[in-house]
XYZ file of C-alpha atoms in Angstrom:
495
model
C 46.521 -95.074 -146.445
C 47.556 -98.372 -147.845
C 44.505 -100.151 -145.858
C 42.085 -97.787 -147.558
C 43.358 -98.900 -150.902
C 42.900 -101.789 -150.591
C 39.456 -101.849 -148.997
C 38.127 -100.254 -152.326
C 37.426 -102.303 -154.638
C 34.313 -104.533 -152.198
C 33.388 -100.569 -151.759
C 32.809 -100.211 -154.651
C 29.714 -99.418 -156.106
C 27.740 -99.031 -152.495
C 25.611 -96.950 -152.144
C 27.375 -95.318 -150.452
C 29.607 -93.907 -153.656
C 28.714 -90.282 -154.178
C 31.410 -90.300 -157.808
C 29.828 -87.290 -158.663
C 29.979 -88.005 -162.578
C 27.987 -85.011 -165.344
C 24.952 -86.781 -166.126
C 24.878 -88.676 -169.800
C 23.391 -87.274 -172.695
C 20.543 -89.110 -173.946
C 21.709 -89.726 -177.137
C 24.793 -91.702 -176.396
C 26.695 -90.745 -179.839
C 26.261 -86.975 -178.855
C 29.863 -85.904 -178.743
C 32.029 -84.845 -175.899
C 35.300 -84.446 -174.860
C 36.600 -82.213 -177.933
C 39.761 -82.573 -178.680
C 42.204 -81.173 -181.346
C 45.773 -81.411 -182.238
C 47.923 -80.804 -185.104
C 48.571 -84.431 -187.525
C 50.952 -83.730 -190.022
C 52.198 -81.174 -192.724
C 48.337 -79.778 -193.930
C 46.330 -82.748 -191.457
C 44.194 -81.641 -188.023
C 43.100 -85.234 -186.261
C 39.934 -84.138 -184.237
C 39.374 -86.995 -181.331
C 35.633 -87.138 -179.303
C 34.550 -89.439 -176.759
C 30.692 -91.058 -176.425
C 29.251 -92.663 -174.617
C 28.663 -96.122 -177.001
C 31.538 -97.877 -179.320
C 30.936 -95.904 -182.677
C 31.066 -98.468 -185.547
C 32.513 -95.715 -188.067
C 33.409 -92.186 -186.173
C 33.002 -89.062 -189.109
C 33.849 -86.013 -189.411
C 31.202 -82.895 -191.756
C 33.950 -79.818 -192.631
C 34.223 -77.471 -195.122
C 35.357 -73.616 -195.789
C 31.788 -72.457 -194.768
C 29.849 -73.236 -192.041
C 26.843 -73.441 -194.733
C 28.380 -75.955 -197.149
C 30.055 -78.833 -195.514
C 31.123 -80.471 -198.283
C 33.795 -82.923 -197.348
C 34.712 -86.058 -195.241
C 36.027 -87.443 -192.559
C 35.744 -91.500 -191.512
C 37.528 -93.809 -189.429
C 36.974 -97.200 -187.757
C 39.089 -95.423 -184.392
C 36.656 -95.819 -182.033
C 38.321 -97.371 -177.824
C 38.354 -97.649 -174.187
C 39.550 -99.478 -171.530
C 38.549 -101.008 -168.687
C 36.896 -98.919 -165.845
C 35.682 -95.882 -168.053
C 32.273 -94.723 -169.336
C 32.897 -93.441 -172.872
C 34.891 -94.486 -176.042
C 37.738 -91.874 -177.927
C 37.248 -91.490 -180.909
C 39.518 -89.453 -183.889
C 39.618 -88.752 -187.581
C 42.757 -87.183 -189.299
C 41.846 -84.500 -191.571
C 43.858 -83.750 -194.643
C 44.406 -81.971 -196.982
C 44.257 -78.899 -195.734
C 44.869 -75.126 -197.346
C 46.877 -74.367 -194.694
C 46.188 -70.991 -192.234
C 42.697 -71.059 -193.145
C 39.433 -71.237 -191.237
C 37.552 -74.338 -190.995
C 34.286 -75.522 -190.110
C 33.211 -78.938 -188.146
C 30.629 -80.795 -187.669
C 31.563 -84.135 -185.772
C 28.977 -86.725 -187.048
C 26.093 -87.098 -184.415
C 22.094 -86.440 -183.831
C 23.099 -83.989 -181.522
C 26.040 -82.522 -182.579
C 27.357 -78.937 -183.790
C 28.821 -77.066 -186.218
C 32.328 -75.688 -184.888
C 35.571 -74.922 -186.647
C 39.411 -74.268 -185.929
C 42.747 -73.068 -187.381
C 44.542 -75.152 -190.182
C 48.042 -75.304 -188.697
C 51.374 -73.090 -190.924
C 53.013 -74.733 -193.107
C 56.595 -74.765 -192.071
C 58.876 -71.378 -193.537
C 55.867 -69.316 -192.534
C 56.904 -65.964 -190.984
C 53.782 -64.358 -190.558
C 53.620 -64.023 -186.659
C 51.716 -66.354 -184.971
C 51.699 -66.464 -180.372
C 50.826 -70.098 -178.283
C 50.321 -70.846 -174.829
C 51.401 -73.262 -172.017
C 48.706 -73.971 -170.007
C 50.039 -77.132 -167.746
C 49.223 -78.357 -164.513
C 45.581 -77.991 -164.793
C 43.198 -79.822 -163.033
C 39.386 -79.613 -162.914
C 36.727 -77.415 -160.769
C 34.290 -77.987 -159.812
C 33.016 -80.707 -156.874
C 36.403 -82.860 -156.903
C 38.863 -79.760 -157.751
C 38.561 -76.954 -156.119
C 36.400 -72.982 -156.405
C 36.743 -69.400 -157.060
C 34.833 -66.845 -158.852
C 34.797 -65.774 -162.155
C 33.589 -64.223 -164.666
C 31.081 -65.828 -166.568
C 31.299 -64.090 -169.990
C 33.214 -65.346 -172.794
C 34.300 -63.953 -176.140
C 33.478 -65.091 -179.486
C 31.485 -68.125 -180.020
C 33.198 -70.243 -177.748
C 29.920 -72.257 -176.036
C 29.864 -71.249 -172.405
C 30.904 -73.562 -169.455
C 28.447 -74.301 -166.752
C 28.673 -71.700 -164.385
C 29.732 -73.749 -161.359
C 32.516 -75.869 -163.685
C 33.968 -72.394 -163.855
C 37.651 -72.188 -164.649
C 39.460 -69.090 -164.001
C 42.212 -70.449 -166.953
C 39.708 -71.516 -169.254
C 37.697 -68.403 -168.587
C 40.732 -66.059 -169.760
C 41.671 -68.835 -172.310
C 37.878 -68.554 -173.837
C 37.957 -64.583 -173.648
C 41.562 -64.717 -175.404
C 40.553 -67.359 -177.723
C 41.781 -65.467 -181.116
C 45.408 -63.848 -179.228
C 46.386 -67.758 -179.920
C 47.078 -70.331 -182.375
C 48.022 -73.445 -179.856
C 48.122 -74.934 -176.436
C 50.798 -77.205 -175.462
C 49.762 -78.927 -172.265
C 53.299 -80.457 -171.190
C 51.543 -82.931 -168.063
C 49.397 -82.817 -165.073
C 45.735 -82.888 -166.132
C 42.725 -83.572 -163.952
C 44.180 -84.650 -160.795
C 41.656 -87.845 -161.436
C 44.390 -89.152 -159.192
C 43.165 -86.795 -156.132
C 39.919 -87.914 -155.483
C 40.799 -89.607 -152.173
C 41.006 -85.588 -151.026
C 37.631 -85.805 -150.798
C 36.114 -87.569 -148.705
C 33.024 -88.024 -150.693
C 34.941 -90.439 -152.875
C 36.599 -92.784 -150.082
C 34.081 -95.609 -150.337
C 33.931 -95.756 -154.398
C 37.771 -94.169 -156.200
C 37.177 -95.786 -158.594
C 33.924 -94.587 -160.436
C 35.723 -90.681 -158.675
C 38.609 -91.010 -160.853
C 37.191 -91.672 -164.082
C 34.451 -88.694 -162.942
C 37.376 -86.309 -162.089
C 38.593 -87.428 -166.274
C 35.069 -86.984 -167.651
C 34.714 -83.222 -165.423
C 37.086 -82.098 -166.531
C 37.750 -83.132 -170.331
C 33.777 -81.215 -170.594
C 35.569 -78.467 -168.289
C 38.364 -77.682 -171.047
C 36.309 -78.634 -174.181
C 34.958 -75.320 -175.491
C 38.702 -74.527 -176.398
C 40.586 -78.146 -176.949
C 37.129 -78.084 -179.094
C 38.473 -75.114 -180.792
C 42.381 -74.250 -180.637
C 44.946 -77.564 -181.688
C 45.730 -78.597 -177.841
C 49.644 -80.358 -177.912
C 49.650 -83.035 -174.563
C 52.494 -85.037 -172.734
C 51.830 -87.230 -170.185
C 53.337 -86.073 -166.231
C 53.466 -87.938 -163.316
C 48.797 -87.479 -162.820
C 48.844 -89.294 -166.016
C 50.545 -92.224 -164.790
C 48.402 -94.511 -161.711
C 44.399 -94.142 -159.708
C 47.016 -92.968 -157.280
C 50.233 -90.871 -156.648
C 51.355 -92.890 -153.151
C 54.408 -94.509 -154.064
C 54.582 -98.739 -154.747
C 51.000 -98.771 -154.682
C 50.031 -99.095 -158.073
C 49.695 -102.527 -158.359
C 46.142 -101.666 -155.832
C 45.008 -99.906 -158.695
C 42.137 -101.418 -161.287
C 42.856 -103.106 -164.229
C 42.322 -99.362 -167.037
C 44.444 -97.029 -164.566
C 47.507 -97.335 -164.324
C 50.691 -96.820 -166.183
C 49.218 -94.182 -168.531
C 45.939 -95.713 -169.599
C 43.337 -92.439 -170.302
C 45.965 -90.758 -171.628
C 47.539 -92.976 -174.131
C 43.402 -93.838 -175.152
C 42.566 -90.132 -175.396
C 45.932 -89.081 -176.736
C 47.270 -91.718 -177.875
C 45.710 -91.713 -181.680
C 45.727 -87.236 -182.557
C 49.150 -86.954 -182.245
C 51.542 -86.078 -184.725
C 54.874 -88.308 -184.623
C 57.485 -86.528 -185.985
C 57.638 -83.960 -189.271
C 59.377 -84.768 -192.921
C 62.178 -82.086 -193.355
C 61.437 -79.795 -195.895
C 65.372 -79.536 -195.916
C 67.225 -78.871 -198.875
C 69.387 -80.512 -197.040
C 69.483 -84.449 -197.593
C 70.393 -85.522 -194.198
C 67.765 -83.429 -192.572
C 66.102 -85.766 -194.250
C 67.112 -88.407 -193.216
C 67.325 -87.486 -189.628
C 63.556 -86.891 -189.686
C 62.330 -90.404 -191.419
C 64.269 -90.991 -188.148
C 63.311 -89.509 -186.041
C 59.063 -90.529 -187.536
C 60.549 -93.439 -186.912
C 61.262 -92.854 -183.499
C 58.638 -91.559 -182.134
C 55.962 -92.642 -179.811
C 53.110 -90.448 -179.132
C 52.107 -89.216 -177.014
C 54.875 -89.879 -174.929
C 57.504 -88.065 -177.021
C 56.514 -86.120 -180.793
C 57.830 -82.851 -182.579
C 55.502 -80.912 -185.483
C 56.166 -77.931 -187.153
C 54.071 -74.876 -186.795
C 55.282 -71.817 -188.647
C 58.829 -70.934 -188.316
C 58.559 -73.247 -184.764
C 59.435 -76.452 -184.414
C 57.971 -78.347 -181.014
C 59.495 -81.538 -179.541
C 57.387 -83.303 -176.858
C 59.694 -84.814 -174.009
C 58.415 -87.365 -171.351
C 59.724 -86.874 -168.195
C 58.321 -89.108 -167.310
C 59.679 -92.562 -168.293
C 62.076 -93.651 -170.899
C 64.832 -93.266 -169.863
C 67.973 -93.486 -166.522
C 66.534 -92.959 -163.937
C 62.994 -92.048 -164.598
C 60.952 -91.448 -161.975
C 57.653 -92.405 -162.312
C 59.724 -95.455 -164.636
C 59.860 -99.181 -162.968
C 62.679 -98.538 -160.095
C 61.146 -95.583 -160.137
C 61.824 -92.450 -157.666
C 58.050 -91.832 -157.198
C 56.999 -95.884 -157.276
C 54.972 -95.642 -159.800
C 56.472 -98.345 -161.775
C 55.456 -97.405 -165.391
C 56.486 -98.142 -168.651
C 58.939 -98.122 -170.781
C 57.014 -97.403 -174.336
C 59.816 -97.930 -176.167
C 62.908 -99.968 -176.180
C 66.303 -98.773 -174.178
C 67.068 -95.700 -175.171
C 64.254 -95.040 -178.635
C 63.199 -91.580 -176.488
C 67.193 -89.751 -176.727
C 67.925 -91.559 -179.877
C 64.752 -89.946 -181.012
C 65.754 -85.927 -179.804
C 69.228 -86.585 -181.446
C 68.089 -87.562 -184.028
C 64.815 -85.045 -184.285
C 66.965 -82.186 -183.008
C 69.741 -82.787 -185.790
C 66.962 -82.653 -188.420
C 66.225 -79.105 -187.700
C 67.357 -76.432 -190.802
C 66.623 -73.008 -188.639
C 66.526 -71.088 -192.775
C 62.378 -73.057 -192.738
C 62.309 -72.699 -188.263
C 64.437 -70.955 -186.829
C 62.950 -71.345 -183.022
C 63.038 -74.574 -181.208
C 60.969 -74.880 -178.603
C 60.523 -77.756 -177.070
C 57.834 -79.363 -173.780
C 58.725 -81.508 -170.933
C 57.324 -81.888 -167.680
C 58.513 -81.813 -164.328
C 61.722 -79.111 -164.825
C 65.221 -79.481 -163.774
C 65.802 -75.812 -162.939
C 63.597 -74.364 -160.568
C 62.864 -72.084 -157.132
C 61.660 -73.040 -153.671
C 63.389 -76.947 -154.199
C 65.126 -79.078 -156.351
C 64.357 -80.047 -158.784
C 64.196 -83.745 -162.083
C 67.986 -84.383 -161.813
C 67.659 -87.684 -163.806
C 65.973 -85.614 -166.354
C 68.781 -83.187 -166.769
C 71.131 -85.852 -166.964
C 69.401 -87.428 -169.501
C 68.269 -84.173 -171.766
C 70.340 -81.174 -170.547
C 73.374 -81.785 -172.809
C 71.251 -82.356 -176.407
C 68.828 -79.265 -175.157
C 72.468 -76.996 -175.229
C 73.726 -79.708 -178.014
C 71.370 -78.768 -180.417
C 70.783 -74.250 -179.650
C 67.269 -75.258 -177.571
C 66.383 -71.480 -177.831
C 62.932 -72.460 -175.142
C 62.488 -75.057 -173.053
C 58.701 -74.634 -171.105
C 58.054 -77.023 -168.472
C 55.729 -77.207 -164.949
C 55.509 -79.677 -162.635
C 55.764 -77.617 -160.507
C 52.454 -75.145 -159.075
C 53.387 -71.563 -160.304
C 55.058 -69.526 -162.686
C 59.057 -68.796 -162.917
C 61.408 -67.773 -165.945
C 65.018 -67.986 -165.991
C 67.792 -66.558 -167.364
C 69.067 -68.584 -170.823
C 71.252 -71.427 -168.200
C 73.751 -74.421 -168.930
C 74.564 -76.861 -166.632
C 73.786 -74.800 -163.418
C 75.310 -71.714 -164.631
C 73.706 -68.725 -166.535
C 74.625 -67.978 -170.184
C 76.650 -64.115 -169.997
C 74.564 -63.425 -173.091
C 71.674 -62.807 -171.412
C 69.018 -63.172 -173.487
C 70.637 -61.349 -176.389
C 72.372 -63.971 -178.804
C 72.035 -67.008 -176.101
C 73.741 -70.722 -176.298
C 71.673 -71.903 -173.573
C 67.955 -73.065 -172.964
C 65.535 -70.651 -171.483
C 63.994 -71.762 -169.311
C 60.148 -71.596 -167.862
C 58.103 -72.820 -165.342
C 54.666 -72.254 -165.965
C 52.541 -75.346 -163.575
C 50.009 -72.766 -162.364
C 47.444 -73.150 -163.707
C 44.756 -74.370 -161.307
C 44.370 -77.228 -159.330
C 43.045 -78.993 -156.071
C 47.084 -79.396 -154.844
C 47.479 -75.830 -154.485
C 49.930 -73.506 -155.661
C 53.659 -73.784 -154.678
C 55.099 -71.149 -152.922
C 57.885 -70.150 -155.009
C 60.984 -70.724 -151.636
C 64.417 -70.015 -151.816
C 65.946 -67.960 -155.499
C 68.496 -68.773 -158.005
C 70.217 -66.568 -158.482
C 69.669 -67.246 -162.224
C 65.782 -66.826 -161.696
C 64.348 -63.532 -163.439
C 60.753 -64.399 -162.377
C 58.995 -65.863 -159.833
C 54.588 -65.678 -158.903
C 52.043 -67.711 -156.755
C 49.644 -65.838 -155.380
C 47.267 -66.265 -157.989
C 47.264 -68.485 -160.712
C 48.915 -68.335 -163.987
C 49.868 -69.213 -167.205
C 52.366 -67.994 -170.166
C 52.035 -66.947 -173.507
C 54.855 -66.786 -176.414
C 55.204 -64.751 -178.909
C 56.623 -65.612 -182.142
C 57.494 -62.400 -183.637
C 60.153 -63.094 -186.379
C 62.692 -64.928 -187.157
C 65.437 -62.931 -183.706
C 62.792 -62.618 -181.602
C 59.965 -64.136 -179.332
C 58.330 -63.291 -176.232
C 56.965 -64.642 -173.056
C 54.342 -63.023 -171.193
C 52.970 -64.946 -167.917
C 49.383 -63.718 -168.105
C 48.153 -63.861 -164.605
C 44.274 -66.065 -164.812
C 41.276 -64.934 -162.894
C 41.993 -61.191 -164.820
C 44.592 -61.787 -167.773
C 46.640 -59.020 -166.594
C 50.924 -59.624 -168.110
C 52.832 -60.300 -165.119
C 56.041 -60.425 -166.417
C 57.548 -59.979 -170.588
C 61.400 -60.816 -171.736
C 61.418 -61.719 -175.753
C 65.302 -63.073 -176.351
C 66.801 -62.960 -178.486
C 68.363 -65.284 -181.186
C 70.426 -64.440 -184.625
C 69.620 -67.658 -186.067
C 72.606 -67.337 -187.954
C 74.291 -71.342 -188.406
C 71.738 -73.096 -190.216
C 72.199 -76.832 -188.672
C 72.690 -75.920 -185.077
C 75.495 -78.151 -183.079
C 77.184 -77.108 -180.321
């Protein structure tokens, strides 16, 4: 395999190259690969790609589709060595909370879309979010499943030849959730070599997979805030250990992931707590944050923190000398991510945001094999100390739910006011590598499913009850339902 990679630079661009790029639009300013993210209190970012650099990316917006009277612009239009496209980002601020806004990316070939502005911290309105992880491209460079092509609401039609069962279900239920979290593994561009047609042009095959996947995702990500963090499949042009040096410039060290999401995601929100220490810690967290790798945001009753399980902690698997051999990062100074988490968790006032939820890629609790031991050593003590309620992971390609657990022992309270976090794995969204067998079970595992593609829906019912549903992508069937009760009697949890 190493010999194949060594030959790729010479073979790239040859007459035999068959990378499955989507066609370029006639108007190279046409927006593609659209994505929205929660960027701050009363603020969202709108990102998109174009096939030429924009001098001044702009978005027109307003609360009526007939009156887009406001405009936001930026100078953010960036690319990297092997990309055909430029990533553009505009920040839209001063939004009225929990309000439908209509927007149009300024181009001679764009349409009016809409989004729901973020709820303010402390809003007690129930809402749901989806956790969709380990989701890859569909079609020539991915996998194929025939599925109902009908859509609900005004979601743009996804080309039936590229129909993805999970994306399809997200479209069918678009009004049932308010945002999506996706902690790692997008597109699976680094698996380009699994398709023989790509072997003579790996560089272009990698980029083609990214273009196709983010176009397939855009009907969802251009409507709902799409909150990302890294996984191992974002690291380099392939995942064969110690071969990253053979990757072309632009296809190593999380380059596409940083270019695509680095300007769209939040840092950490200022605290709305009346307690001064919370404000100080929130400001410290903001200074230590490193989006898109680690950051946090607040939405209604939830404080959500994204962690980076790939680099920037002791023995990180994708870091220099790590077990994956991908030689990536670091992206902060020593201990920066851990110090961020300490400050961020300490800032959470449970009278404002009672639920503390984290998202990361590699789990340390999983059926059918060993989890990420360095991740557990780095992060689990902090999750327990500050009373994290729910931890969402992927990496293992199936769906799993665990009883609240700490230090490999189940919390005796179960789902009734545990001190330990509840853990789920939502890695079954679908990709070229297929599903992972459930394998041998663990005593504190409550649910495991690997028969078909699936994802998780997390519903914040009120300040004390949170519901997790695992959804079968093909049918919308509820595979498993659980409700976590937390009393949340302490304003600041330290245990």
